[in-house]
JSON list of C-alpha atoms in Angstrom, two decimals:
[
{"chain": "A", "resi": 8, "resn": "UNK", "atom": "CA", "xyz": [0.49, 158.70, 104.41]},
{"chain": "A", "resi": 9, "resn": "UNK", "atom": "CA", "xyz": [3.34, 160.09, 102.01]},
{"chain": "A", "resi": 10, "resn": "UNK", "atom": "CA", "xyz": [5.15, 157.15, 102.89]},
{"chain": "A", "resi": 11, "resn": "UNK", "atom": "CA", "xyz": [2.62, 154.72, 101.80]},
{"chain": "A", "resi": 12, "resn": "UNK", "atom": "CA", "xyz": [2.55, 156.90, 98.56]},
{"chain": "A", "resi": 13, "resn": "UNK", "atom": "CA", "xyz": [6.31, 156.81, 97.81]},
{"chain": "A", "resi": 14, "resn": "UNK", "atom": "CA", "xyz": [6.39, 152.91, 98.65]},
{"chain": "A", "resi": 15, "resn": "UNK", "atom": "CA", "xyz": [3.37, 152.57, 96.58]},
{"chain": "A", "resi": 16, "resn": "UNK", "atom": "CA", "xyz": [5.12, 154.86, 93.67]},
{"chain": "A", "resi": 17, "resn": "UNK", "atom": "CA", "xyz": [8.49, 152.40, 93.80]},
{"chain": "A", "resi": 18, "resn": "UNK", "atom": "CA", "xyz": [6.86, 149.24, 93.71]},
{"chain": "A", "resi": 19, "resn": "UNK", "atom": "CA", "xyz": [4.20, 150.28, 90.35]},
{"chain": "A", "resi": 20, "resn": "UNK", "atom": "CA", "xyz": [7.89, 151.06, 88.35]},
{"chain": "A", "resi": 21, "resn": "UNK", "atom": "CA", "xyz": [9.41, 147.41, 89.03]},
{"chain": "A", "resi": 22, "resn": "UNK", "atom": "CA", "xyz": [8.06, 145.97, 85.75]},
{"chain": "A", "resi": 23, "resn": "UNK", "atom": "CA", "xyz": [9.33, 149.03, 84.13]},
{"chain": "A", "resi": 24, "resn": "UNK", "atom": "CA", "xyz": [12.81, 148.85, 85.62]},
{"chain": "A", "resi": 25, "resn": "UNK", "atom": "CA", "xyz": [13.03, 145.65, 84.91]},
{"chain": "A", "resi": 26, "resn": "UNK", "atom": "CA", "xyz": [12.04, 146.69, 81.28]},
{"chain": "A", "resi": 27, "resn": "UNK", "atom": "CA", "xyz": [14.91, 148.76, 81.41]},
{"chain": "A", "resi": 28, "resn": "UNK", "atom": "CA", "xyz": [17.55, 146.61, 82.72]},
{"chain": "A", "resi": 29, "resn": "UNK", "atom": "CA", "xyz": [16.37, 144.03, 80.21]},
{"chain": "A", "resi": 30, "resn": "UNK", "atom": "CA", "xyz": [16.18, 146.00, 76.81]},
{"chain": "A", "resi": 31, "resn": "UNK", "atom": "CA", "xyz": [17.68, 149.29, 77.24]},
{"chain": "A", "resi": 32, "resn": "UNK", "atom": "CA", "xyz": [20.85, 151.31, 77.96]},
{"chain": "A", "resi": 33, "resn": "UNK", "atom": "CA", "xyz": [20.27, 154.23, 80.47]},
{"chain": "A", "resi": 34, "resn": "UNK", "atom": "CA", "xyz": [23.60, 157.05, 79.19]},
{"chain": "A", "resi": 35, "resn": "UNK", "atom": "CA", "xyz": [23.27, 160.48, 79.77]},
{"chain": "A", "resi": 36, "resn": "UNK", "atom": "CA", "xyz": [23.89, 160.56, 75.98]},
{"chain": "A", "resi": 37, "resn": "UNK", "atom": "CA", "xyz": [21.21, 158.26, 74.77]},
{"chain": "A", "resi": 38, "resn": "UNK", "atom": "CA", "xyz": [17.58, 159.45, 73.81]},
{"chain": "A", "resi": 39, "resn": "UNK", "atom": "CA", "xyz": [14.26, 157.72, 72.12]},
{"chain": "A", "resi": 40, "resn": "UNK", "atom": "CA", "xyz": [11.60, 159.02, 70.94]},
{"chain": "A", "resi": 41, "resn": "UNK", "atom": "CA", "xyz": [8.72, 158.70, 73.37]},
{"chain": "A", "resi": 42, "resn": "UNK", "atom": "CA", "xyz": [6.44, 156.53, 71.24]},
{"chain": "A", "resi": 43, "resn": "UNK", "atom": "CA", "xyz": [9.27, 154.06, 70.33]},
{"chain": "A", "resi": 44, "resn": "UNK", "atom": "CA", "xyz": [9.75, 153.56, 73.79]},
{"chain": "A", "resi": 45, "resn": "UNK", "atom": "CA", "xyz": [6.48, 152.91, 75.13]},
{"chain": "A", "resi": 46, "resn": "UNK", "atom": "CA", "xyz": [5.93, 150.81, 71.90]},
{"chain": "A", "resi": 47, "resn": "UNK", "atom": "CA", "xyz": [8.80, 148.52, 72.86]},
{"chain": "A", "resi": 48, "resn": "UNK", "atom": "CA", "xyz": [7.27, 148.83, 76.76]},
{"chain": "A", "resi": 49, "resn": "UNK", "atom": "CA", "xyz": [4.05, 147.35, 75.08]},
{"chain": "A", "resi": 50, "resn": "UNK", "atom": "CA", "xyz": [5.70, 144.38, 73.32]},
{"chain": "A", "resi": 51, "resn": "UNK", "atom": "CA", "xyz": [7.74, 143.14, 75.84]},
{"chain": "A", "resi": 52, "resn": "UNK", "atom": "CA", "xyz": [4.51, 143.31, 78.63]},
{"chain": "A", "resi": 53, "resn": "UNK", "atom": "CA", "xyz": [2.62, 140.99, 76.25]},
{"chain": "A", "resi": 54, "resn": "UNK", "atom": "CA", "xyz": [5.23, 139.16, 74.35]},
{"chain": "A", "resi": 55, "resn": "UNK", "atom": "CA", "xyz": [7.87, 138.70, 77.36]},
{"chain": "A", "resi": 56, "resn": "UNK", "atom": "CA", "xyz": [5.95, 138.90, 80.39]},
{"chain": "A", "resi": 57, "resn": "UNK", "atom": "CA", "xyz": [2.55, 137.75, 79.58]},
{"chain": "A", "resi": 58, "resn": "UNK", "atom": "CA", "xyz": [0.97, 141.02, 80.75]},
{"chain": "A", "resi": 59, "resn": "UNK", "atom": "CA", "xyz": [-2.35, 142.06, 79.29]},
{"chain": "A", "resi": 60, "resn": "UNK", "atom": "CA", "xyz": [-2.85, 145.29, 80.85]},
{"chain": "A", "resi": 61, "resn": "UNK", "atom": "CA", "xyz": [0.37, 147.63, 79.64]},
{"chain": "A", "resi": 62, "resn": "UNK", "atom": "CA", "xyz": [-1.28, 150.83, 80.80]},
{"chain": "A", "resi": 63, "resn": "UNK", "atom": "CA", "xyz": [-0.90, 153.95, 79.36]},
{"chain": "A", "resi": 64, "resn": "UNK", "atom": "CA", "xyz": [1.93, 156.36, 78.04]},
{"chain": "A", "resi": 65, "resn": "UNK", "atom": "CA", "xyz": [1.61, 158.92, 81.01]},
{"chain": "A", "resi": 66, "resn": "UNK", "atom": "CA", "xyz": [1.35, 155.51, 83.23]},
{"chain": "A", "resi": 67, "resn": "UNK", "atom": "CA", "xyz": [4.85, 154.33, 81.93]},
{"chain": "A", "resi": 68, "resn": "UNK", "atom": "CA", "xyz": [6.04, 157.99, 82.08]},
{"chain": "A", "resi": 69, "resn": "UNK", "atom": "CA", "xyz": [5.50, 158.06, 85.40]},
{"chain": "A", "resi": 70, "resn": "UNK", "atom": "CA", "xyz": [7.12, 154.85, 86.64]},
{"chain": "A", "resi": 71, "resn": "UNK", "atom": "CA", "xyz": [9.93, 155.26, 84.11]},
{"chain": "A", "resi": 72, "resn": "UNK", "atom": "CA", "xyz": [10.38, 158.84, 85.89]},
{"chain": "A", "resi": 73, "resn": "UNK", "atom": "CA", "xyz": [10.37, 156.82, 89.08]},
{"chain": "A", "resi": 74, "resn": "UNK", "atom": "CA", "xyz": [12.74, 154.19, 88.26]},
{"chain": "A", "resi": 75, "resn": "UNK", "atom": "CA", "xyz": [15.27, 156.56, 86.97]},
{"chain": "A", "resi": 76, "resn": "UNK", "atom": "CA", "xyz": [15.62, 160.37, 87.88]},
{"chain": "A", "resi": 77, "resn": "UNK", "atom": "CA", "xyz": [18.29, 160.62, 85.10]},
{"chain": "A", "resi": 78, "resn": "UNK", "atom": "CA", "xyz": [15.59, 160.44, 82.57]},
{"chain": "A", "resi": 79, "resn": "UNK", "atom": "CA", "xyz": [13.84, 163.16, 81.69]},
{"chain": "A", "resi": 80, "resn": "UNK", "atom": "CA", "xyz": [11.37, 164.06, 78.46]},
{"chain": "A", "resi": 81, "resn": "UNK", "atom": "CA", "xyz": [12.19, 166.93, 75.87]},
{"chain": "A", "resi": 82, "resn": "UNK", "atom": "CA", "xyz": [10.98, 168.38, 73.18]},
{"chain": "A", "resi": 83, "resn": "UNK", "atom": "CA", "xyz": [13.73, 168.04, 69.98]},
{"chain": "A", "resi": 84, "resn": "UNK", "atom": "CA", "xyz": [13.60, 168.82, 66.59]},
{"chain": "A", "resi": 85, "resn": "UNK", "atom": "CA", "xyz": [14.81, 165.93, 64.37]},
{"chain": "A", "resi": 86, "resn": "UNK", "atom": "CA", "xyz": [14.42, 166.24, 60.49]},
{"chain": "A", "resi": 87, "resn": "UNK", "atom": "CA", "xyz": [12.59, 169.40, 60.78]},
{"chain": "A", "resi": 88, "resn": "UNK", "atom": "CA", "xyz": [9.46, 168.81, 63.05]},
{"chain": "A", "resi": 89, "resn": "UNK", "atom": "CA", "xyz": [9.32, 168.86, 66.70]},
{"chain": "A", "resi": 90, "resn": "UNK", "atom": "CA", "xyz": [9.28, 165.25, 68.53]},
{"chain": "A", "resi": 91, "resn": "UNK", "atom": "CA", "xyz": [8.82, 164.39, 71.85]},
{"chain": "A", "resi": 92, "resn": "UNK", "atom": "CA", "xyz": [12.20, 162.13, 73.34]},
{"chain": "A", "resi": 93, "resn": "UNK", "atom": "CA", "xyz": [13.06, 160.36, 76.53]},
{"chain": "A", "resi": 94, "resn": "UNK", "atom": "CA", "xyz": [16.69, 161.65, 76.99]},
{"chain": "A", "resi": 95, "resn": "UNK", "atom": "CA", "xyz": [18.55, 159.08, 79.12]},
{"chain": "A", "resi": 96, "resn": "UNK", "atom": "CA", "xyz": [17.60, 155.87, 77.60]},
{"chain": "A", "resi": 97, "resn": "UNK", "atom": "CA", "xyz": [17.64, 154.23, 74.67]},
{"chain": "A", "resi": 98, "resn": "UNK", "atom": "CA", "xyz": [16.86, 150.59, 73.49]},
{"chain": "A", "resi": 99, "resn": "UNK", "atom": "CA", "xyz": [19.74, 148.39, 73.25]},
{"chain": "A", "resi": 100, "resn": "UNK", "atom": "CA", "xyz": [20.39, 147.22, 69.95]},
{"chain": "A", "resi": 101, "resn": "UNK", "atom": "CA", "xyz": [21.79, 143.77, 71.70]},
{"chain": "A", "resi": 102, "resn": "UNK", "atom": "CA", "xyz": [18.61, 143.19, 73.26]},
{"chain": "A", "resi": 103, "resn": "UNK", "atom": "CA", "xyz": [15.51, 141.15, 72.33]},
{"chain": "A", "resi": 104, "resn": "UNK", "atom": "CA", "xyz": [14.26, 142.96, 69.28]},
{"chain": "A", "resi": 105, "resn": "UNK", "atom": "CA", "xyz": [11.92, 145.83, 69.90]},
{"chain": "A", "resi": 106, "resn": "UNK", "atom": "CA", "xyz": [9.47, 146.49, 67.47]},
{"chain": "A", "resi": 107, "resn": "UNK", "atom": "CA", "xyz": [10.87, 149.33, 64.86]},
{"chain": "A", "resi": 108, "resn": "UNK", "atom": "CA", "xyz": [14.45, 148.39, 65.49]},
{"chain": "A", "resi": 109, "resn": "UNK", "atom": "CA", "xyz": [15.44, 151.42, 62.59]},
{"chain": "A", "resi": 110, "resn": "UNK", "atom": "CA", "xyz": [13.60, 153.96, 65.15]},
{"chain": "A", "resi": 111, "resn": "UNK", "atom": "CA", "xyz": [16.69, 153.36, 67.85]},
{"chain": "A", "resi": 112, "resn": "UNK", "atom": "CA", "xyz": [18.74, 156.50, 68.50]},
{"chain": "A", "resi": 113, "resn": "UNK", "atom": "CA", "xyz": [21.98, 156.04, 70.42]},
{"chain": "A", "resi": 114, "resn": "UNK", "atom": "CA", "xyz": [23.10, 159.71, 70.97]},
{"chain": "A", "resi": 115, "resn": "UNK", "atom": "CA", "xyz": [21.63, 163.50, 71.16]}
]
């Protein structure tokens, strides 16, 4: 049965790989804040793939985690206050524009 799981696991994080190939750079370097990222996951479902059911943030954590075990989340401090960030990723400025392109951050 943990077969079926891991099979079922890989094939949920396809849209969100393919997310990834298409509007992001994956660096060991790179981070985004969480909420930019799922934001941007949100407007290309409905905008580029026609998708009306985007899920939810621990939905997209979870297949992003699946898609790439580079990735991880951590808690930074940036201008002050704690933020939560996706370190691993981050959208690529060349892409398709996301939707708060002055929230992109390129390096930790």
């Amino acid at each position: 049965m943990s077969g079926f799981f891991a099979a079922s696991a890989g094939m949920e994080a396809q849209p969100v790989r393919a997310f990834i190939e298409e509007r992001c750079i994956v660096s060991p370097e790179s981070r985004i804040p969480k909420a930019d990222l799922f934001r941007a996951w949100q407007a290309w479902c409905t905008d580029e793939v026609g998708r009306d059911k985007v899920g939810t943030e621990p939905t997209f954590a979870q297949d992003l985690y699946a898609a790439y075990l580079g990735i991880v989340a951590k808690r930074m401090r940036d201008g002050g206050k704690q933020q939560q960030y996706y370190v691993g990723v981050h959208l690529d400025p060349e892409a398709a524009p996301a939707p708060d392109p002055g929230a992109w951050s390129s390096a930790v």
